[in-house]
mmCIF file of C-alpha atoms in Angstrom:
data_model
loop_
_atom_site.group_PDB
_atom_site.id
_atom_site.type_symbol
_atom_site.label_atom_id
_atom_site.label_comp_id
_atom_site.label_asym_id
_atom_site.label_seq_id
_atom_site.Cartn_x
_atom_site.Cartn_y
_atom_site.Cartn_z
ATOM 1 C CA GLU A 23 0.000 0.000 0.000
ATOM 2 C CA ILE A 24 1.299 3.426 -0.969
ATOM 3 C CA SER A 25 1.507 5.974 1.853
ATOM 4 C CA VAL A 26 2.494 9.622 2.095
ATOM 5 C CA PHE A 27 4.524 9.037 5.272
ATOM 6 C CA PRO A 28 7.759 7.980 3.510
ATOM 7 C CA LEU A 29 7.634 11.310 1.643
ATOM 8 C CA LEU A 30 7.243 13.169 4.927
ATOM 9 C CA ASP A 31 10.222 11.294 6.381
ATOM 10 C CA TYR A 32 12.354 12.119 3.326
ATOM 11 C CA LEU A 33 11.401 15.788 3.613
ATOM 12 C CA ALA A 34 12.116 15.920 7.340
ATOM 13 C CA ASN A 35 15.499 14.274 6.745
ATOM 14 C CA LYS A 36 16.275 16.552 3.776
ATOM 15 C CA ASP A 37 16.657 13.485 1.590
ATOM 16 C CA LYS A 38 16.463 14.015 -2.173
ATOM 17 C CA LYS A 39 14.611 10.717 -2.512
ATOM 18 C CA ALA A 40 11.564 12.911 -1.823
ATOM 19 C CA PHE A 41 11.550 13.818 -5.537
ATOM 20 C CA LEU A 42 11.115 10.140 -6.454
ATOM 21 C CA GLU A 43 8.565 9.569 -3.717
ATOM 22 C CA VAL A 44 6.314 12.422 -4.811
ATOM 23 C CA HIS A 45 6.425 11.041 -8.357
ATOM 24 C CA LYS A 46 5.382 7.632 -7.013
ATOM 25 C CA LEU A 47 2.512 9.232 -5.105
ATOM 26 C CA LYS A 48 1.335 11.056 -8.235
ATOM 27 C CA LEU A 49 1.347 7.829 -10.235
ATOM 28 C CA SER A 50 -0.726 6.214 -7.478
ATOM 29 C CA GLY A 51 -3.361 8.936 -7.765
ATOM 30 C CA PHE A 52 -2.498 11.137 -4.804
ATOM 31 C CA ASP A 53 -3.578 14.742 -5.254
ATOM 32 C CA ILE A 54 -1.139 17.648 -4.746
ATOM 33 C CA PHE A 55 -3.537 19.234 -2.248
ATOM 34 C CA TYR A 56 -3.543 16.093 -0.106
ATOM 35 C CA ILE A 57 0.264 16.111 -0.209
ATOM 36 C CA LEU A 58 0.293 19.773 0.844
ATOM 37 C CA THR A 59 -2.096 18.996 3.703
ATOM 38 C CA MET A 60 0.187 16.249 4.913
ATOM 39 C CA VAL A 61 3.249 18.508 4.655
ATOM 40 C CA PHE A 62 1.434 21.006 6.895
ATOM 41 C CA TYR A 63 0.808 18.088 9.277
ATOM 42 C CA LEU A 64 4.558 17.376 9.255
ATOM 43 C CA LEU A 65 5.386 20.999 10.065
ATOM 44 C CA ARG A 66 2.872 21.083 12.923
ATOM 45 C CA SER A 67 4.313 17.840 14.280
ATOM 46 C CA LEU A 68 7.825 19.254 14.093
ATOM 47 C CA ALA A 69 6.683 22.359 15.958
ATOM 48 C CA VAL A 70 4.730 20.501 18.651
ATOM 49 C CA THR A 71 4.691 16.755 19.201
ATOM 50 C CA PRO A 72 1.132 15.406 19.150
ATOM 51 C CA LYS A 73 0.023 14.285 22.644
ATOM 52 C CA ASN A 74 -1.105 10.821 21.608
ATOM 53 C CA ALA A 75 1.849 10.089 19.330
ATOM 54 C CA PRO A 76 3.438 6.668 19.825
ATOM 55 C CA ASP A 77 6.941 6.593 21.319
ATOM 56 C CA PHE A 78 8.615 5.737 18.002
ATOM 57 C CA VAL A 79 7.015 8.821 16.414
ATOM 58 C CA LYS A 80 8.120 11.038 19.310
ATOM 59 C CA LYS A 81 11.703 9.762 19.003
ATOM 60 C CA LYS A 82 11.695 10.269 15.243
ATOM 61 C CA LEU A 83 10.421 13.841 15.616
ATOM 62 C CA VAL A 84 13.155 14.634 18.132
ATOM 63 C CA ARG A 85 15.780 13.484 15.590
ATOM 64 C CA GLN A 86 14.135 15.398 12.747
ATOM 65 C CA ARG A 87 13.736 18.627 14.731
ATOM 66 C CA VAL A 88 17.497 19.162 14.587
ATOM 67 C CA ASN A 89 17.052 20.335 10.973
ATOM 68 C CA PHE A 90 14.109 22.601 11.764
ATOM 69 C CA PRO A 91 14.456 25.422 14.267
ATOM 70 C CA PRO A 92 11.191 27.319 14.923
ATOM 71 C CA GLU A 93 12.122 30.116 12.496
ATOM 72 C CA LYS A 94 12.626 27.569 9.706
ATOM 73 C CA ILE A 95 9.241 25.968 10.404
ATOM 74 C CA ILE A 96 7.502 29.351 10.224
ATOM 75 C CA ASP A 97 9.340 30.205 6.998
ATOM 76 C CA LEU A 98 8.400 26.869 5.417
ATOM 77 C CA TYR A 99 4.781 27.226 6.501
ATOM 78 C CA GLU A 100 4.535 30.664 4.861
ATOM 79 C CA LYS A 101 6.213 29.527 1.645
ATOM 80 C CA ILE A 102 4.039 26.435 1.348
ATOM 81 C CA LEU A 103 0.909 28.527 1.931
ATOM 82 C CA ASP A 104 2.118 30.700 -0.936
ATOM 83 C CA ILE A 105 2.573 27.641 -3.157
ATOM 84 C CA GLU A 106 -0.944 26.459 -2.306
ATOM 85 C CA PHE A 107 -2.400 29.894 -3.061
ATOM 86 C CA LYS A 108 -0.603 30.067 -6.416
ATOM 87 C CA LEU A 109 -1.775 26.560 -7.319
ATOM 88 C CA LYS A 110 -5.378 27.389 -6.527
ATOM 89 C CA SER A 111 -5.091 30.697 -8.407
ATOM 90 C CA GLY A 112 -3.658 29.039 -11.493
ATOM 91 C CA LEU A 113 -0.331 30.850 -11.180
ATOM 92 C CA LEU A 114 1.627 27.593 -10.734
ATOM 93 C CA GLU A 115 1.402 24.298 -12.533
ATOM 94 C CA GLN A 116 1.232 21.160 -10.394
ATOM 95 C CA ALA A 117 4.688 19.959 -11.486
ATOM 96 C CA GLN A 118 6.227 23.312 -10.555
ATOM 97 C CA ALA A 119 4.509 23.245 -7.169
ATOM 98 C CA GLU A 120 5.774 19.721 -6.454
ATOM 99 C CA PHE A 121 9.330 20.701 -7.314
ATOM 100 C CA LEU A 122 9.203 23.906 -5.233
ATOM 101 C CA LEU A 123 7.660 22.084 -2.290
ATOM 102 C CA ILE A 124 10.464 19.556 -2.118
ATOM 103 C CA PHE A 125 13.185 22.069 -2.949
ATOM 104 C CA LEU A 126 12.144 24.203 0.055
ATOM 105 C CA PHE A 127 13.044 21.368 2.392
ATOM 106 C CA MET A 128 16.422 20.720 0.791
ATOM 107 C CA ASP A 129 18.114 24.025 1.662
#
């Protein structure tokens, strides 16, 4: 079964395999807006660990947080909101949005 969670892990680890994973998700029928929603979920989880998260998730988030100080999370959130707005306004094509989304996490 295809899941979006490997993509989120690649993004949080700044792994370029995220480009391949998003392509796999597209081929499986995942919508860019669902992917964006899940990326927002990742950012919220990096900012504040969910109360009911299992221990393995909490440990993983602690490791991933090293790459994401609060200022970086806020910056990413704003930039991804901008990507979503431009997609919905027709100012960005889906392929461009996917590339920009992943590229934001790589710097």
